[in-house]
Each structure stands twice: as structure tokens, then as C-alpha cells.
C-alpha positions as MATLAB code, in Angstrom:
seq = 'XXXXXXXXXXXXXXXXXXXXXXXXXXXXXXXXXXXXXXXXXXXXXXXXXXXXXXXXXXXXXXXXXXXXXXXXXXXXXXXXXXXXXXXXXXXXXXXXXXXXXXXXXXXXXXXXXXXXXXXXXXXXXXXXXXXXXXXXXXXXXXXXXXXXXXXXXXXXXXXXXXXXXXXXXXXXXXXXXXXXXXXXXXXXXXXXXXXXXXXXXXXXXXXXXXXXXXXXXXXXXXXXXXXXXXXXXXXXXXXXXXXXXXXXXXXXXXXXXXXXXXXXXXXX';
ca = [
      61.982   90.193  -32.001;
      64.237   88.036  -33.601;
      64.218   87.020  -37.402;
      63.342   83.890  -38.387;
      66.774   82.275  -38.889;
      69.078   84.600  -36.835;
      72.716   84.551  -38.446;
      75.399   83.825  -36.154;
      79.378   84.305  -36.031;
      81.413   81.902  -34.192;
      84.935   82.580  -34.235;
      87.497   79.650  -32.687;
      84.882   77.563  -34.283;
      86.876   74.688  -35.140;
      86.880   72.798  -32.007;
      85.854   72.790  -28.131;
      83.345   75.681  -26.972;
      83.347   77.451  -30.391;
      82.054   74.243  -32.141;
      79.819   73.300  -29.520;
      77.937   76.762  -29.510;
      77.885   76.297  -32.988;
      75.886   72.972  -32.976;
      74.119   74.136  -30.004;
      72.685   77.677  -32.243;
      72.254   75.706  -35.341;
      70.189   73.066  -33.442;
      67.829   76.596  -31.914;
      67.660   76.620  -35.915;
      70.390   79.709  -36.544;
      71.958   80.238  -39.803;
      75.770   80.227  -38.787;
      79.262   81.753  -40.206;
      81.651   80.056  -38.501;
      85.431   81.020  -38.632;
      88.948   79.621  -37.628;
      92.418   79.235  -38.731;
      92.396   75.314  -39.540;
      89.486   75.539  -42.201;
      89.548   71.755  -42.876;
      87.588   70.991  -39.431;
      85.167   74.641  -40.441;
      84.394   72.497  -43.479;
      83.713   69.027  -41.667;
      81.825   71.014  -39.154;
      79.477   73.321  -42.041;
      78.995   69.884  -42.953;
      77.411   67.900  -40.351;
      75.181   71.367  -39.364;
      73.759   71.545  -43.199;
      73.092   67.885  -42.678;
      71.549   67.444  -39.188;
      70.074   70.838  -38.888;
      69.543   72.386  -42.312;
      71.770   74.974  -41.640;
      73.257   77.746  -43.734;
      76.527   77.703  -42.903;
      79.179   80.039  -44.475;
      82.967   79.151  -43.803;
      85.160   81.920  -43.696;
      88.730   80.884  -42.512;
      90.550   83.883  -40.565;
      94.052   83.984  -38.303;
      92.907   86.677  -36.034;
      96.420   87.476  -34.868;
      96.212   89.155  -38.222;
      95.241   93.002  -37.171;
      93.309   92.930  -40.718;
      91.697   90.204  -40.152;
      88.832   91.500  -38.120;
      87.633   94.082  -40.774;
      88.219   91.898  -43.568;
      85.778   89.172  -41.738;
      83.172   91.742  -41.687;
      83.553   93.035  -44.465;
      83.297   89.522  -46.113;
      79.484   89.042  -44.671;
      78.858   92.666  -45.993;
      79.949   91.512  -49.438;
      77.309   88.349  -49.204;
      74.821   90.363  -47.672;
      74.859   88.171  -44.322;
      74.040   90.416  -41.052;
      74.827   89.247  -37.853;
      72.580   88.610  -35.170;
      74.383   86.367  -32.630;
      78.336   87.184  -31.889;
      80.298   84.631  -29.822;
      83.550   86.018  -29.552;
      85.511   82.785  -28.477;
      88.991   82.479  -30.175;
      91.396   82.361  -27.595;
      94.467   80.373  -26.518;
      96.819   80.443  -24.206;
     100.898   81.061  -23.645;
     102.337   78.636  -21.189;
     105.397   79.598  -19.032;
     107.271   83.000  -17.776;
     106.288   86.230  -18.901;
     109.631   86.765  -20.465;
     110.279   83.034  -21.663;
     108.424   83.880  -25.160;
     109.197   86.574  -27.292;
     107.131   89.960  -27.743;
     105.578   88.414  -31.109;
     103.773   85.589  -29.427;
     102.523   87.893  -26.785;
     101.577   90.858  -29.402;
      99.204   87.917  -31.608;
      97.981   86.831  -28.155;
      96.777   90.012  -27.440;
      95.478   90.341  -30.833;
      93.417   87.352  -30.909;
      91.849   87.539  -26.677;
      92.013   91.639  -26.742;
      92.025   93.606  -30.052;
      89.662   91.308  -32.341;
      86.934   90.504  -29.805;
      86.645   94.475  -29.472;
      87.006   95.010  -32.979;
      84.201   92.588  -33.856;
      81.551   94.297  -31.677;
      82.254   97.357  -32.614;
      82.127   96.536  -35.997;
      79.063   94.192  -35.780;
      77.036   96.347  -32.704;
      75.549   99.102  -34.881;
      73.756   96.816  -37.084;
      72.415   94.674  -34.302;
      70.953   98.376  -32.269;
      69.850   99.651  -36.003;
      67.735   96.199  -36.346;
      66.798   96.261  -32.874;
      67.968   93.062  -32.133;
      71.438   91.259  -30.734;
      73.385   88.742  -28.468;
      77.348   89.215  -27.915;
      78.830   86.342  -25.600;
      82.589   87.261  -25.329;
      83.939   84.114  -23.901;
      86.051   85.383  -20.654;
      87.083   83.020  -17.484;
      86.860   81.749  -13.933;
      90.517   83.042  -14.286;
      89.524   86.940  -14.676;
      88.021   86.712  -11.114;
      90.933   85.181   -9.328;
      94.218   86.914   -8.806;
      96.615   86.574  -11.931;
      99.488   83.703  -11.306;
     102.557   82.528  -12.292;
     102.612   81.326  -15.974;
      99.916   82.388  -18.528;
     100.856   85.492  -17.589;
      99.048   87.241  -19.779;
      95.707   84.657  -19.718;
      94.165   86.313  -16.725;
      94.423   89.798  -17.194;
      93.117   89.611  -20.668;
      89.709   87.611  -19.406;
      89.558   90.288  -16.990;
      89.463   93.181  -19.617;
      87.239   91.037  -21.352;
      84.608   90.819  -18.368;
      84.905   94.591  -17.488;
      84.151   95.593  -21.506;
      81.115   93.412  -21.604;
      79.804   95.068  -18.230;
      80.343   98.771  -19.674;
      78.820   97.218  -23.279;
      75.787   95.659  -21.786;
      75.102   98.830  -20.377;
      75.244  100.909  -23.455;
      73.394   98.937  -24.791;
      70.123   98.523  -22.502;
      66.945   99.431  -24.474;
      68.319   98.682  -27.618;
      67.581   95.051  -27.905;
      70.990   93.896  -27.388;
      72.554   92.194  -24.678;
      76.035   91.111  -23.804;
      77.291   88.450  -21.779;
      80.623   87.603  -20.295;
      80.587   84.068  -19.842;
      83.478   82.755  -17.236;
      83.694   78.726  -17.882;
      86.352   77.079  -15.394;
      88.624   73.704  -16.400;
      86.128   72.795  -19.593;
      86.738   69.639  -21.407;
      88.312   70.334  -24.718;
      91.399   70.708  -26.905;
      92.855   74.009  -25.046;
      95.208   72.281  -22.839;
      96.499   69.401  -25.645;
      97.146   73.129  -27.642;
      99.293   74.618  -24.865;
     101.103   71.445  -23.903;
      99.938   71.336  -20.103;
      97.305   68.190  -20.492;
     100.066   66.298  -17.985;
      99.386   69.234  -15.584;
      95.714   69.310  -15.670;
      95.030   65.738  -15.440;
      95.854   66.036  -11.332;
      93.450   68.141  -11.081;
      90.059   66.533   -9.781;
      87.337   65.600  -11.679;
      84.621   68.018   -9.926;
      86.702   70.748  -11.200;
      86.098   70.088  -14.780;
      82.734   70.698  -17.038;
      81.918   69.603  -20.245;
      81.739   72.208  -23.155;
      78.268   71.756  -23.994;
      77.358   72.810  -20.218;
      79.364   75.481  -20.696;
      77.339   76.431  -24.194;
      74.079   75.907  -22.081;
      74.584   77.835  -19.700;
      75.854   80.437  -21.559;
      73.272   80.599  -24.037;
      70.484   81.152  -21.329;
      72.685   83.911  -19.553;
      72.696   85.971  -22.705;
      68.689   85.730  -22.953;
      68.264   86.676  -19.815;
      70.104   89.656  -20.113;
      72.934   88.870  -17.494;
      76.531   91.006  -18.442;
      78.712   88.428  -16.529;
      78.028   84.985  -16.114;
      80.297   82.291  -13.680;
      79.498   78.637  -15.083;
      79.235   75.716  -12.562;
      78.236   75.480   -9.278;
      82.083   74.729   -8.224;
      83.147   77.692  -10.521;
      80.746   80.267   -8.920;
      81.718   79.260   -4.825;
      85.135   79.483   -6.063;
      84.332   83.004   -7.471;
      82.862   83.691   -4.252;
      85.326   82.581   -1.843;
      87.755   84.894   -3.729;
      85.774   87.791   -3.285;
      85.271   87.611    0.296;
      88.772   86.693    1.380;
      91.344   89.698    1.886;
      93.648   90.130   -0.858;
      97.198   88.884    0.776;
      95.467   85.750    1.635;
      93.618   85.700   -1.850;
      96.866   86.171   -3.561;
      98.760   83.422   -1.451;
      95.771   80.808   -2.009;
      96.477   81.568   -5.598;
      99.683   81.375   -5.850;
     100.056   78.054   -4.148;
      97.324   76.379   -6.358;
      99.032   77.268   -9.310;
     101.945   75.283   -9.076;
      99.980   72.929   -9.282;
      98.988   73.329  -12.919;
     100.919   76.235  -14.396;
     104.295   75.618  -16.153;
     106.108   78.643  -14.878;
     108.679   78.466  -16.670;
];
């Protein structure tokens, strides 16, 4: 069963799906730790969630392109005595243009932040949730880890990918323990990602049945964890897209691809 006030950490909490999965736990009546890099939002956010939804909130800024910065985040809610119940590992960002048009440190934090600390986190954070007998994970993956890579965000697919097959093999360990783990895959979602990587031009051709709103997104994903699914598509759009991939043959998957993404990839 779950306690009372489960504790929840939100990392990327600052804006888009990380703040809307905050408001959406705090309004199920969780206790939250929310963390980010631009702590001035955490603050305005901890704010409105004490006030709406008498929420403890604890704000604990963190760069997680830092390699420390996972273990020093955990070992901050150890210090205050704060366990967590409810991980939602959804930092992320992406790296617009060629492979080799940005140096090896912008890819190396990039795989820090989608890769290393999302894995670092559960690990962490698991064997106190299977000890207590109780614990979500929702490791915030993509429509994109489903379709073959592209052109530009090189890097964006394969990482959601590894994200989707590590919360398969995690759900799995941890069956009977009280725990489950979701991958949730959100297509085009309404929010500051695109403004961040400079491609909003880009994105704005694309048509408006392509595109959800975060807090469908949140919905959705917050039933898929309590239901015990390990991967979950969002949208109706997003899933027949999923689908369509699956069934064609790869050289044809692969071609679709590839032509759809000059429409909204800078690949260069």
C-alpha cells in the first residue's frame, strides 16, 4: 500500500512535462522534491503547490550533466530524511543538427543528463522503494525510440530507445515487489523543448493532430504506471504511428523516416 503522502522526485521540473506531473502528483495529494537547473521557476513552482495543494515541497536545484550530481541529489533527501516513493525521471533536452556539428562535450552532458542520471537515480532510489514494498518509476522516453533514428538529433533517438529497453528489463525485476516501471513515449507535446533547441520555426508546419498537450501526456502516464504497463505510447495518433512502423519492412521504414524528417530536423 502506499503511505499516506507518497514523496515524489521530479527532475526537469521547472517547466513542460516535469512541472505538469508535478502539479498533477501534488493535486493526488503527494509530497514532492522537485529538481532543475533554473531554481528560480523550482521556487515559483514549490510555491503555487504549498498554496493550492498543501504540499511539501523541497527544492533541490541540480545540473545533471554533472556526473556527481545524481548521488549528491540522493544523498541530499537521505540527509532530510525524505524517501522516495514516486520517480519521474524526465530531464532531457535535445542537440539540434549533425552528429559532428557540436563538439564531444555537448554530446558527453547529453548523455549524462537522458542516459547516465536516469539510471543512476533508480538504482540509487529502487532498493528503498522494494525494501518498503512500494514504488512507481516513469522514465520519460519517446514516440522517437520506436521509429528509426534520423538525420539531426542524432543522438535523441537512440537514447529514448535505451531508455524504453531499461524500463522493460526493470519492470521485470521488479514484479512482486510492489514496484512498477513505466516507459512513457509522448509524441510532439506542447511545451518549452523546441523554443530550448531553436527548431519552434520547424515544428510549427507540422499539423495540429500531431501535437498533445503536456497534461495529457501526465495523464496518461500516470495511469500507465498504476496499471503496471513497462512501455506506454501516448495518443491515439502516436500509437498508429508506432504501429505502422512496426509492421512496415525496414528499407521502407527507414525511407518513410528519413523523408519526414526534413521536414522538422535541422540537419545541419
Amino acid at each position: 500500500m502506499p503511505p499516506a503522502r507518497p514523496l515524489s522526485l521530479v527532475t526537469g521540473a521547472s517547466a513542460g512535462i516535469g512541472a505538469t506531473f508535478a502539479r498533477a502528483l501534488a493535486a493526488r495529494g503527494h509530497d514532492l522534491a522537485l529538481t532543475a537547473r533554473r531554481s528560480e521557476r523550482l521556487e515559483t513552482l514549490a510555491a503555487e503547490l504549498r498554496q493550492q495543494h498543501a504540499s511539501t515541497v523541497t527544492v533541490l536545484p541540480a545540473d545533471l550533466a554533472d556526473p556527481a550530481a545524481p548521488a549528491a541529489l540522493c544523498e541530499e533527501l537521505a540527509r532530510r530524511g525524505l524517501a522516495v516513493d514516486w520517480l519521474i525521471n524526465n530531464a532531457g533536452y535535445g542537440v539540434p543538427g549533425g552528429f559532428v556539428a557540436s563538439d564531444w562535450h555537448t554530446h558527453a552532458e547529453f548523455l549524462q543528463v537522458l542516459l547516465a542520471a536516469p539510471v543512476e537515480l533508480a538504482w540509487r532510489l529502487l532498493p528503498g522503494m522494494r525494501e518498503r514494498g512500494y514504488g512507481r518509476i516513469v522514465n520519460v522516453a519517446s514516440l522517437a525510440g520506436h521509429v528509426p533514428g534520423t538525420a539531426g538529433h542524432t543522438l535523441y533517438a537512440p537514447a529514448k530507445a535505451f531508455l524504453i529497453k531499461f524500463s522493460q528489463g526493470l519492470a521485470l525485476e521488479s514484479r512482486g515487489c510492489g514496484v512498477h516501471v513505466c516507459a512513457l513515449c509522448p509524441g510532439f507535446t506542447y511545451s518549452e523543448f523546441h523554443d530550448v533547441t531553436g527548431t519552434r520555426a520547424l515544428m510549427n508546419k507540422l499539423p495540429g493532430f500531431m501535437w498533445q498537450r503536456a497534461d495529457e501526456v501526465v495523464a496518461e502516464g500516470m495511469e500507465a504506471v498504476e496499471r503496471g504497463e513497462a512501455v506506454h505510447v501516448t495518443g491515439r495518433v502516436n500509437r498508429a504511428i508506432k504501429s505502422m512502423f512496426k509492421l512496415m519492412p525496414d528499407r521502407l521504414a527507414f525511407r518513410l523516416s528519413a523523408r519526414q524528417a526534413r521536414r522538422y530536423r535541422q540537419l545541419d
